[in-house]
Amino acid sequence: LSLITGVKLIEKAIDINQFMPWVVALLIGFLSLVVNILVHKNQQKIALKSLSIQSEQYGQLIKNDILSKNRQEWINTLRDSVSNYLSSHELSKLIVKHDKKGKDTPPEYRNEFKIWQSLEYKIKLLLNPEEEKSKKMIELMTLLNLSTDYYSDLKEAEYEKIKNEIIQLTKSILK
């Protein structure tokens, strides 16, 4: 263009001081953006970690609560079953003692026999067959069933001893 018009262009010096506030403002804005992104990512990591920890703790609390409730239900069921089992044995013992006349088992005894037999199976199902105390309980229940000949004083003493052992062992299992 200067060749055509023959006018010499006057070069202007660019004053850097004029653009400096804009450059500084852009740099500050860019740095602010980068810092905000980094802070946000860090806060997000912390929040996710916190949420994860809370989730684990809450899950553990729920698990503990469920286990506690299940354990209490098991304790109540085992306690009631052993109690009913021994009561049923006592009742059947009284029925047999008072019916020494005939050889036939009275119908009441058959019903009680069914009840304590059912309770025996229930107790066995509630116990852990791998634990020593549970094995001992099953053994004592078998001995109690075998000691149902209530006609002799010796058998009566043996029966009472086994019954008391069952009660003590049940207390120990329930602890």
Protein backbone atom coordinates (compact mmCIF):
# COMPACT_ATOMS: atom_id res chain seq x y z
CA LEU A 1 0.00 0.00 0.00
CA SER A 2 2.86 2.40 0.66
CA LEU A 3 4.34 1.70 -2.73
CA ILE A 4 1.15 2.63 -4.46
CA THR A 5 0.36 5.76 -2.56
CA GLY A 6 3.90 6.72 -1.91
CA VAL A 7 3.03 7.72 1.58
CA LYS A 8 5.36 6.54 4.13
CA LEU A 9 3.72 4.76 6.99
CA ILE A 10 4.46 5.99 10.35
CA GLU A 11 5.18 3.20 12.65
CA LYS A 12 3.60 3.52 15.98
CA ALA A 13 5.18 2.02 18.95
CA ILE A 14 2.84 -0.28 20.79
CA ASP A 15 2.54 0.73 24.35
CA ILE A 16 2.58 -2.45 26.46
CA ASN A 17 1.36 -0.58 29.48
CA GLN A 18 -1.91 -0.06 27.69
CA PHE A 19 -2.63 -3.80 27.40
CA MET A 20 -1.12 -4.87 30.71
CA PRO A 21 -4.33 -4.55 32.79
CA TRP A 22 -6.13 -6.78 30.28
CA VAL A 23 -3.38 -9.39 30.28
CA VAL A 24 -3.26 -9.40 34.06
CA ALA A 25 -7.06 -9.68 34.25
CA LEU A 26 -7.01 -12.62 31.80
CA LEU A 27 -4.23 -14.35 33.76
CA ILE A 28 -6.04 -13.83 37.05
CA GLY A 29 -9.28 -15.12 35.52
CA PHE A 30 -7.52 -18.18 34.07
CA LEU A 31 -5.69 -18.92 37.34
CA SER A 32 -8.94 -18.47 39.25
CA LEU A 33 -10.64 -20.95 36.91
CA VAL A 34 -7.84 -23.52 37.33
CA VAL A 35 -7.80 -23.13 41.13
CA ASN A 36 -11.59 -23.45 41.30
CA ILE A 37 -11.49 -26.63 39.20
CA LEU A 38 -8.76 -28.14 41.40
CA VAL A 39 -10.56 -27.17 44.62
CA HIS A 40 -13.84 -28.57 43.28
CA LYS A 41 -12.21 -31.87 42.32
CA ASN A 42 -10.57 -32.11 45.74
CA GLN A 43 -13.87 -31.36 47.50
CA GLN A 44 -15.59 -33.94 45.31
CA LYS A 45 -13.00 -36.59 46.27
CA ILE A 46 -13.40 -35.74 49.95
CA ALA A 47 -17.19 -35.84 49.69
CA LEU A 48 -17.12 -39.21 47.89
CA LYS A 49 -14.71 -40.63 50.45
CA SER A 50 -16.89 -39.34 53.28
CA LEU A 51 -19.99 -40.76 51.64
CA SER A 52 -18.27 -44.11 51.18
CA ILE A 53 -17.23 -44.23 54.85
CA GLN A 54 -20.72 -43.25 55.98
CA SER A 55 -22.23 -45.89 53.71
CA GLU A 56 -19.95 -48.58 55.14
CA GLN A 57 -20.71 -47.49 58.71
CA TYR A 58 -24.44 -47.41 58.05
CA GLY A 59 -24.28 -50.82 56.38
CA GLN A 60 -22.40 -52.21 59.39
CA LEU A 61 -24.97 -50.69 61.76
CA ILE A 62 -27.80 -52.30 59.81
CA LYS A 63 -25.98 -55.63 59.74
CA ASN A 64 -25.30 -55.46 63.48
CA ASP A 65 -28.91 -54.53 64.17
CA ILE A 66 -30.21 -57.42 62.09
CA LEU A 67 -27.76 -59.85 63.68
CA SER A 68 -28.72 -58.61 67.13
CA LYS A 69 -32.43 -59.05 66.44
CA ASN A 70 -31.87 -62.48 64.90
CA ARG A 71 -29.70 -63.51 67.85
CA GLN A 72 -32.36 -62.37 70.31
CA GLU A 73 -35.06 -64.27 68.40
CA TRP A 74 -32.84 -67.37 68.41
CA ILE A 75 -32.22 -67.02 72.16
CA ASN A 76 -35.94 -66.66 72.86
CA THR A 77 -36.85 -69.59 70.62
CA LEU A 78 -34.20 -71.89 72.10
CA ARG A 79 -35.09 -70.90 75.66
CA ASP A 80 -38.81 -71.51 75.05
CA SER A 81 -38.19 -74.76 73.21
CA VAL A 82 -35.94 -76.21 75.93
CA SER A 83 -38.38 -75.08 78.60
CA ASN A 84 -41.34 -76.64 76.79
CA TYR A 85 -39.33 -79.77 76.05
CA LEU A 86 -38.52 -80.29 79.74
CA SER A 87 -42.09 -79.43 80.79
CA SER A 88 -43.48 -81.90 78.31
CA HIS A 89 -41.10 -84.55 79.64
CA GLU A 90 -42.28 -83.82 83.18
CA LEU A 91 -45.93 -84.11 82.19
CA SER A 92 -45.39 -87.37 80.34
CA LYS A 93 -43.47 -88.67 83.37
CA LEU A 94 -46.43 -87.90 85.64
CA ILE A 95 -48.89 -89.54 83.25
CA VAL A 96 -46.84 -92.75 83.12
CA LYS A 97 -46.27 -92.78 86.92
CA HIS A 98 -49.98 -92.55 87.61
CA ASP A 99 -50.93 -95.15 85.04
CA LYS A 100 -49.11 -98.21 86.31
CA LYS A 101 -52.15 -100.42 85.78
CA GLY A 102 -51.95 -101.37 82.12
CA LYS A 103 -49.26 -102.00 79.55
CA ASP A 104 -50.84 -99.73 76.97
CA THR A 105 -49.50 -96.22 76.77
CA PRO A 106 -52.28 -93.77 77.56
CA PRO A 107 -53.32 -91.43 74.73
CA GLU A 108 -52.29 -88.40 76.79
CA TYR A 109 -48.75 -89.74 76.97
CA ARG A 110 -48.70 -90.35 73.22
CA ASN A 111 -49.68 -86.71 72.66
CA GLU A 112 -47.01 -85.48 75.07
CA PHE A 113 -44.52 -87.81 73.42
CA LYS A 114 -45.30 -86.18 70.08
CA ILE A 115 -44.89 -82.73 71.61
CA TRP A 116 -41.54 -83.40 73.23
CA GLN A 117 -40.33 -85.29 70.19
CA SER A 118 -41.20 -82.28 68.03
CA LEU A 119 -39.48 -79.93 70.48
CA GLU A 120 -36.42 -82.16 70.54
CA TYR A 121 -36.09 -81.90 66.77
CA LYS A 122 -36.66 -78.16 66.88
CA ILE A 123 -33.91 -77.75 69.50
CA LYS A 124 -31.55 -79.89 67.43
CA LEU A 125 -32.24 -77.69 64.42
CA LEU A 126 -31.57 -74.53 66.44
CA LEU A 127 -28.20 -75.81 67.62
CA ASN A 128 -24.92 -75.78 65.73
CA PRO A 129 -23.80 -79.43 65.40
CA GLU A 130 -20.17 -78.28 65.08
CA GLU A 131 -20.03 -76.69 68.55
CA GLU A 132 -19.09 -78.77 71.58
CA LYS A 133 -21.87 -77.36 73.75
CA SER A 134 -24.45 -78.21 71.09
CA LYS A 135 -23.09 -81.75 70.79
CA LYS A 136 -23.33 -82.09 74.57
CA MET A 137 -26.92 -80.79 74.53
CA ILE A 138 -27.96 -83.35 71.93
CA GLU A 139 -26.25 -86.09 73.95
CA LEU A 140 -28.06 -85.01 77.14
CA MET A 141 -31.42 -84.93 75.35
CA THR A 142 -30.82 -88.47 74.11
CA LEU A 143 -29.96 -89.58 77.66
CA LEU A 144 -33.08 -87.86 79.01
CA ASN A 145 -35.20 -89.69 76.47
CA LEU A 146 -33.59 -92.99 77.46
CA SER A 147 -34.19 -92.33 81.14
CA THR A 148 -37.97 -92.21 80.74
CA ASP A 149 -38.47 -95.42 82.73
CA TYR A 150 -39.75 -93.58 85.76
CA TYR A 151 -40.61 -96.64 87.85
CA SER A 152 -37.37 -96.77 89.81
CA ASP A 153 -35.88 -94.22 92.18
CA LEU A 154 -32.50 -94.70 90.50
CA LYS A 155 -33.96 -93.70 87.16
CA GLU A 156 -35.68 -90.74 88.80
CA ALA A 157 -32.37 -89.47 90.22
CA GLU A 158 -30.66 -89.97 86.86
CA TYR A 159 -33.51 -88.15 85.13
CA GLU A 160 -33.26 -85.16 87.51
CA LYS A 161 -29.48 -85.00 87.09
CA ILE A 162 -29.73 -84.97 83.29
CA LYS A 163 -32.54 -82.41 83.37
CA ASN A 164 -30.45 -80.07 85.56
CA GLU A 165 -27.46 -80.52 83.25
CA ILE A 166 -29.65 -79.53 80.30
CA ILE A 167 -30.80 -76.42 82.14
CA GLN A 168 -27.22 -75.41 83.02
CA LEU A 169 -25.93 -76.14 79.52
CA THR A 170 -28.78 -74.13 77.99
CA LYS A 171 -27.81 -71.15 80.16
CA SER A 172 -24.23 -71.53 79.00
CA ILE A 173 -25.22 -71.71 75.33
CA LEU A 174 -27.44 -68.64 75.62
CA LYS A 175 -24.64 -66.48 77.05
